[in-house]
Amino acid sequence: MIVAIDGPAASGKSTVARAIAGHLGMAYLDTGAMYRALAVEALSRGVALDDAETLSQMACECVIRFSHADGSGLPTHVAIDGMDVTAAIRTPVADKAVSPVSAVPGVRAAMVDQQRRISREQENTVLEGRDIGTVVFPHADLKIFLTASAEERARRRTLDMEARGADMTYDEVLTDLRRRDEYDSNRSASPLMKADDAIELDTTGMTIHDVVAYVEALVAERR
Ligand code: DC
């Protein structure tokens, strides 16, 4: 079974996808982490973020691997070409670099291939991203499109950043989210879009517990 969870930045996709995968014993694939890993690798190699050819070539050649260190079976670490980038992909620098990298069609094609291959190795997978229900798995068994107001998402992301020790104010986070929403929704290659058959859920004002329970009930219904 394939469960596709799409939505804008900080809409709760990771928390929900991870919780569902953990509760229901499914594999979990964070496709945003793959684009982030590639962006971090591009920065470390000094590749210009508008050099579509080199970025596409890197996307084809680099090996991205997830691993789990806590025994839960869910991925906790990500490495690109053997280099652990778990912390590096969550910095404000990576937040900025990932948009142009993920807008390159050649990069997307290589990532989508990898995402399909990784998912085929498992019986049941929850994938989260921007184009899972529209491009990666247009025939997914269940498609969820999570949204929340920009203010609510910025509030959640600021708490997240604080917990990780990053020094960003609410206003800075809000500005960055809006910039990323704009970029992800207006790029020509696979823009962020709700699939026609996706169930849209506005999580503003909902607790994470309620969102997870709602989506789990939908998974149980489709299984
Ligand atoms: O979900 P996230 O914020 O970690 O994603 C990081 C960036 O990667 C996001 O700005 C858009 C891009 N992305 C994408 O284009 N397609 C996906 N399937 C997942 C993420």
Tab-separated table of C-alpha atoms and ligand atoms in Angstrom:
chain	number	residue	atom	x	y	z
A	1	MET	CA	0.000	0.000	0.000
A	2	ILE	CA	1.226	3.481	-0.854
A	3	VAL	CA	0.117	6.466	1.232
A	4	ALA	CA	1.017	9.855	-0.280
A	5	ILE	CA	1.150	12.894	1.983
A	6	ASP	CA	1.744	16.215	0.252
A	7	GLY	CA	1.473	19.823	1.333
A	8	PRO	CA	3.376	23.068	1.845
A	9	ALA	CA	6.384	23.552	4.123
A	10	ALA	CA	5.763	22.931	7.826
A	11	SER	CA	2.193	21.710	7.321
A	12	GLY	CA	2.902	18.742	9.616
A	13	LYS	CA	3.660	16.184	6.887
A	14	SER	CA	6.743	14.700	8.559
A	15	THR	CA	5.203	14.399	11.992
A	16	VAL	CA	2.051	12.798	10.624
A	17	ALA	CA	3.784	10.498	8.113
A	18	ARG	CA	6.298	9.302	10.686
A	19	ALA	CA	3.619	8.665	13.314
A	20	ILE	CA	1.438	6.712	10.903
A	21	ALA	CA	4.331	4.639	9.605
A	22	GLY	CA	5.391	3.872	13.198
A	23	HIS	CA	1.904	2.925	14.396
A	24	LEU	CA	0.993	0.853	11.355
A	25	GLY	CA	4.373	-0.775	10.737
A	26	MET	CA	4.881	0.850	7.333
A	27	ALA	CA	8.106	2.153	5.796
A	28	TYR	CA	8.523	5.936	5.706
A	29	LEU	CA	10.183	8.025	3.010
A	30	ASP	CA	10.867	11.725	3.535
A	31	THR	CA	11.404	12.912	-0.047
A	32	GLY	CA	12.133	16.487	1.081
A	33	ALA	CA	15.172	15.130	2.926
A	34	MET	CA	16.469	13.768	-0.399
A	35	TYR	CA	16.268	17.180	-2.105
A	36	ARG	CA	17.811	18.745	0.988
A	37	ALA	CA	20.702	16.243	1.002
A	38	LEU	CA	21.415	17.070	-2.620
A	39	ALA	CA	21.330	20.818	-1.891
A	40	VAL	CA	23.798	20.365	0.980
A	41	GLU	CA	26.086	18.316	-1.269
A	42	ALA	CA	25.907	21.012	-3.979
A	43	LEU	CA	26.854	23.678	-1.430
A	44	SER	CA	29.744	21.623	-0.112
A	45	ARG	CA	31.061	21.014	-3.652
A	46	GLY	CA	30.662	24.704	-4.519
A	47	VAL	CA	28.218	23.942	-7.355
A	48	ALA	CA	26.217	27.026	-8.406
A	49	LEU	CA	22.551	26.590	-7.545
A	50	ASP	CA	21.548	27.616	-11.076
A	51	ASP	CA	23.871	25.116	-12.765
A	52	ALA	CA	21.094	22.749	-13.845
A	53	GLU	CA	23.395	20.428	-15.766
A	54	THR	CA	25.821	19.748	-12.916
A	55	LEU	CA	22.979	19.474	-10.395
A	56	SER	CA	21.167	16.945	-12.596
A	57	GLN	CA	24.326	14.916	-13.032
A	58	MET	CA	24.903	14.945	-9.282
A	59	ALA	CA	21.326	13.790	-8.696
A	60	CYS	CA	21.923	10.800	-10.985
A	61	GLU	CA	25.265	9.853	-9.432
A	62	CYS	CA	24.929	10.591	-5.718
A	63	VAL	CA	23.741	7.803	-3.438
A	64	ILE	CA	21.297	8.923	-0.764
A	65	ARG	CA	20.732	6.482	2.069
A	66	PHE	CA	18.488	6.567	5.105
A	67	SER	CA	19.327	4.644	8.260
A	68	HIS	CA	17.834	4.227	11.688
A	69	ALA	CA	19.758	4.559	14.906
A	70	ASP	CA	16.996	4.242	17.483
A	71	GLY	CA	15.704	0.736	16.801
A	72	SER	CA	12.264	1.990	15.773
A	73	GLY	CA	12.794	0.904	12.184
A	74	LEU	CA	11.985	4.436	11.016
A	75	PRO	CA	14.793	6.443	9.446
A	76	THR	CA	16.576	8.832	11.780
A	77	HIS	CA	19.672	9.611	9.681
A	78	VAL	CA	20.384	10.512	6.094
A	79	ALA	CA	23.697	10.306	4.250
A	80	ILE	CA	24.758	11.350	0.776
A	81	ASP	CA	27.719	9.538	-0.747
A	82	GLY	CA	28.525	8.176	2.697
A	83	MET	CA	28.557	11.574	4.433
A	84	ASP	CA	26.001	11.998	7.224
A	85	VAL	CA	24.001	15.186	6.565
A	86	THR	CA	21.198	14.660	9.118
A	87	ALA	CA	21.865	17.969	10.908
A	88	ALA	CA	23.109	19.921	7.878
A	89	ILE	CA	19.867	19.471	5.917
A	90	ARG	CA	17.821	21.254	8.614
A	91	THR	CA	19.762	24.528	8.750
A	92	PRO	CA	18.454	27.871	7.393
A	93	VAL	CA	21.201	27.684	4.731
A	94	ALA	CA	19.802	24.353	3.486
A	95	ASP	CA	16.248	25.775	3.657
A	96	LYS	CA	17.319	28.474	1.173
A	97	ALA	CA	19.366	26.280	-1.143
A	98	VAL	CA	16.804	23.492	-1.527
A	99	SER	CA	14.225	25.472	-3.537
A	100	PRO	CA	16.388	26.168	-6.616
A	101	VAL	CA	17.888	22.662	-6.501
A	102	SER	CA	14.470	20.980	-6.361
A	103	ALA	CA	13.180	23.118	-9.235
A	104	VAL	CA	15.631	21.567	-11.741
A	105	PRO	CA	13.765	19.035	-13.949
A	106	GLY	CA	16.779	16.691	-14.230
A	107	VAL	CA	17.128	16.639	-10.458
A	108	ARG	CA	13.436	15.825	-10.052
A	109	ALA	CA	13.539	13.017	-12.605
A	110	ALA	CA	16.456	11.346	-10.806
A	111	MET	CA	14.858	11.759	-7.373
A	112	VAL	CA	11.474	10.424	-8.538
A	113	ASP	CA	13.236	7.326	-9.961
A	114	GLN	CA	14.972	6.725	-6.652
A	115	GLN	CA	11.767	7.297	-4.679
A	116	ARG	CA	9.873	4.738	-6.760
A	117	ARG	CA	12.707	2.237	-6.479
A	118	ILE	CA	13.018	2.608	-2.688
A	119	SER	CA	9.242	2.270	-2.248
A	120	ARG	CA	9.037	-0.836	-4.422
A	121	GLU	CA	11.396	-2.613	-2.033
A	122	GLN	CA	8.714	-2.381	0.684
A	123	GLU	CA	5.203	-3.710	0.891
A	124	ASN	CA	3.719	-0.618	2.520
A	125	THR	CA	5.184	2.872	2.420
A	126	VAL	CA	4.146	6.325	3.552
A	127	LEU	CA	5.823	8.992	1.425
A	128	GLU	CA	5.719	12.689	2.084
A	129	GLY	CA	6.627	15.547	-0.215
A	130	ARG	CA	5.135	17.939	-2.736
A	131	ASP	CA	4.482	15.764	-5.786
A	132	ILE	CA	3.881	12.278	-4.388
A	133	GLY	CA	0.179	12.106	-5.270
A	134	THR	CA	0.575	13.954	-8.568
A	135	VAL	CA	3.830	12.586	-10.041
A	136	VAL	CA	5.661	9.951	-7.995
A	137	PHE	CA	2.642	7.733	-7.252
A	138	PRO	CA	-0.393	9.052	-9.138
A	139	HIS	CA	-2.144	5.742	-8.308
A	140	ALA	CA	-1.381	5.814	-4.581
A	141	ASP	CA	-3.953	3.987	-2.437
A	142	LEU	CA	-4.506	7.059	-0.295
A	143	LYS	CA	-3.588	10.684	-0.962
A	144	ILE	CA	-3.645	13.335	1.727
A	145	PHE	CA	-2.994	17.037	1.140
A	146	LEU	CA	-2.162	18.726	4.440
A	147	THR	CA	-2.426	22.481	4.804
A	148	ALA	CA	-2.408	25.027	7.619
A	149	SER	CA	-2.316	28.818	7.632
A	150	ALA	CA	1.120	30.366	7.023
A	151	GLU	CA	1.011	31.867	10.537
A	152	GLU	CA	0.277	28.496	12.149
A	153	ARG	CA	3.008	26.806	10.126
A	154	ALA	CA	5.500	29.544	11.071
A	155	ARG	CA	4.560	29.137	14.736
A	156	ARG	CA	5.204	25.370	14.568
A	157	ARG	CA	8.430	25.775	12.614
A	158	THR	CA	9.764	28.438	15.029
A	159	LEU	CA	9.252	26.030	17.964
A	160	ASP	CA	10.973	23.338	15.930
A	161	MET	CA	13.931	25.621	15.162
A	162	GLU	CA	14.210	26.657	18.818
A	163	ALA	CA	14.296	23.021	19.890
A	164	ARG	CA	17.178	22.502	17.454
A	165	GLY	CA	19.009	25.563	18.748
A	166	ALA	CA	18.663	27.582	15.507
A	167	ASP	CA	18.379	31.298	16.082
A	168	MET	CA	15.447	32.483	13.919
A	169	THR	CA	12.605	34.760	14.929
A	170	TYR	CA	8.964	34.019	14.124
A	171	ASP	CA	8.966	36.835	11.528
A	172	GLU	CA	12.049	35.444	9.780
A	173	VAL	CA	10.526	31.963	9.712
A	174	LEU	CA	7.234	33.308	8.329
A	175	THR	CA	9.038	35.245	5.581
A	176	ASP	CA	11.059	32.164	4.635
A	177	LEU	CA	7.982	29.902	4.553
A	178	ARG	CA	6.135	32.341	2.307
A	179	ARG	CA	9.158	32.534	0.000
A	180	ARG	CA	9.339	28.732	-0.195
A	181	ASP	CA	5.563	28.356	-0.721
A	182	GLU	CA	5.754	30.833	-3.584
A	183	TYR	CA	8.754	29.104	-5.137
A	184	ASP	CA	7.417	25.543	-4.737
A	185	SER	CA	3.969	26.461	-6.086
A	186	ASN	CA	5.145	28.427	-9.115
A	187	ARG	CA	8.076	26.419	-10.468
A	188	SER	CA	7.397	24.836	-13.838
A	189	ALA	CA	8.605	21.301	-12.947
A	190	SER	CA	6.036	19.486	-10.750
A	191	PRO	CA	4.824	22.457	-8.733
A	192	LEU	CA	3.203	21.882	-5.355
A	193	MET	CA	-0.360	20.977	-6.230
A	194	LYS	CA	-3.180	18.987	-4.688
A	195	ALA	CA	-4.029	15.861	-6.710
A	196	ASP	CA	-7.685	15.834	-7.800
A	197	ASP	CA	-8.340	12.706	-5.763
A	198	ALA	CA	-6.412	13.809	-2.634
A	199	ILE	CA	-8.232	14.442	0.626
A	200	GLU	CA	-7.402	17.952	1.813
A	201	LEU	CA	-7.058	18.535	5.516
A	202	ASP	CA	-6.534	21.997	7.025
A	203	THR	CA	-4.752	21.302	10.312
A	204	THR	CA	-4.895	24.872	11.641
A	205	GLY	CA	-6.299	24.562	15.143
A	206	MET	CA	-6.055	20.756	15.170
A	207	THR	CA	-3.701	18.900	17.497
A	208	ILE	CA	-1.178	16.575	15.925
A	209	HIS	CA	-2.898	13.740	17.781
A	210	ASP	CA	-6.202	14.508	16.031
A	211	VAL	CA	-4.550	14.761	12.613
A	212	VAL	CA	-2.781	11.416	13.050
A	213	ALA	CA	-5.976	9.730	14.271
A	214	TYR	CA	-7.916	11.094	11.292
A	215	VAL	CA	-5.357	9.927	8.729
A	216	GLU	CA	-4.966	6.530	10.410
A	217	ALA	CA	-8.698	5.978	10.180
A	218	LEU	CA	-8.498	6.719	6.445
A	219	VAL	CA	-5.601	4.258	6.030
A	220	ALA	CA	-7.557	1.563	7.872
A	221	GLU	CA	-10.557	2.209	5.626
A	222	ARG	CA	-8.497	1.803	2.429
A	223	ARG	CA	-6.482	-1.228	3.567
B	1	DC	O1	9.387	18.924	2.953
B	1	DC	P1	10.641	19.795	3.065
B	1	DC	O2	10.376	21.171	3.571
B	1	DC	O3	11.730	19.117	3.818
B	1	DC	O4	11.134	19.944	1.544
B	1	DC	C1	12.260	20.700	1.222
B	1	DC	C2	12.120	21.273	-0.166
B	1	DC	O5	12.203	20.222	-1.132
B	1	DC	C3	10.831	22.024	-0.429
B	1	DC	O6	11.051	23.416	-0.357
B	1	DC	C4	10.428	21.605	-1.807
B	1	DC	C5	11.264	20.426	-2.152
B	1	DC	N1	10.507	19.181	-2.338
B	1	DC	C6	10.017	18.939	-3.582
B	1	DC	O7	10.158	19.781	-4.477
B	1	DC	N2	9.384	17.762	-3.850
B	1	DC	C7	9.212	16.853	-2.890
B	1	DC	N3	8.601	15.695	-3.169
B	1	DC	C8	9.685	17.107	-1.574
B	1	DC	C9	10.322	18.309	-1.329
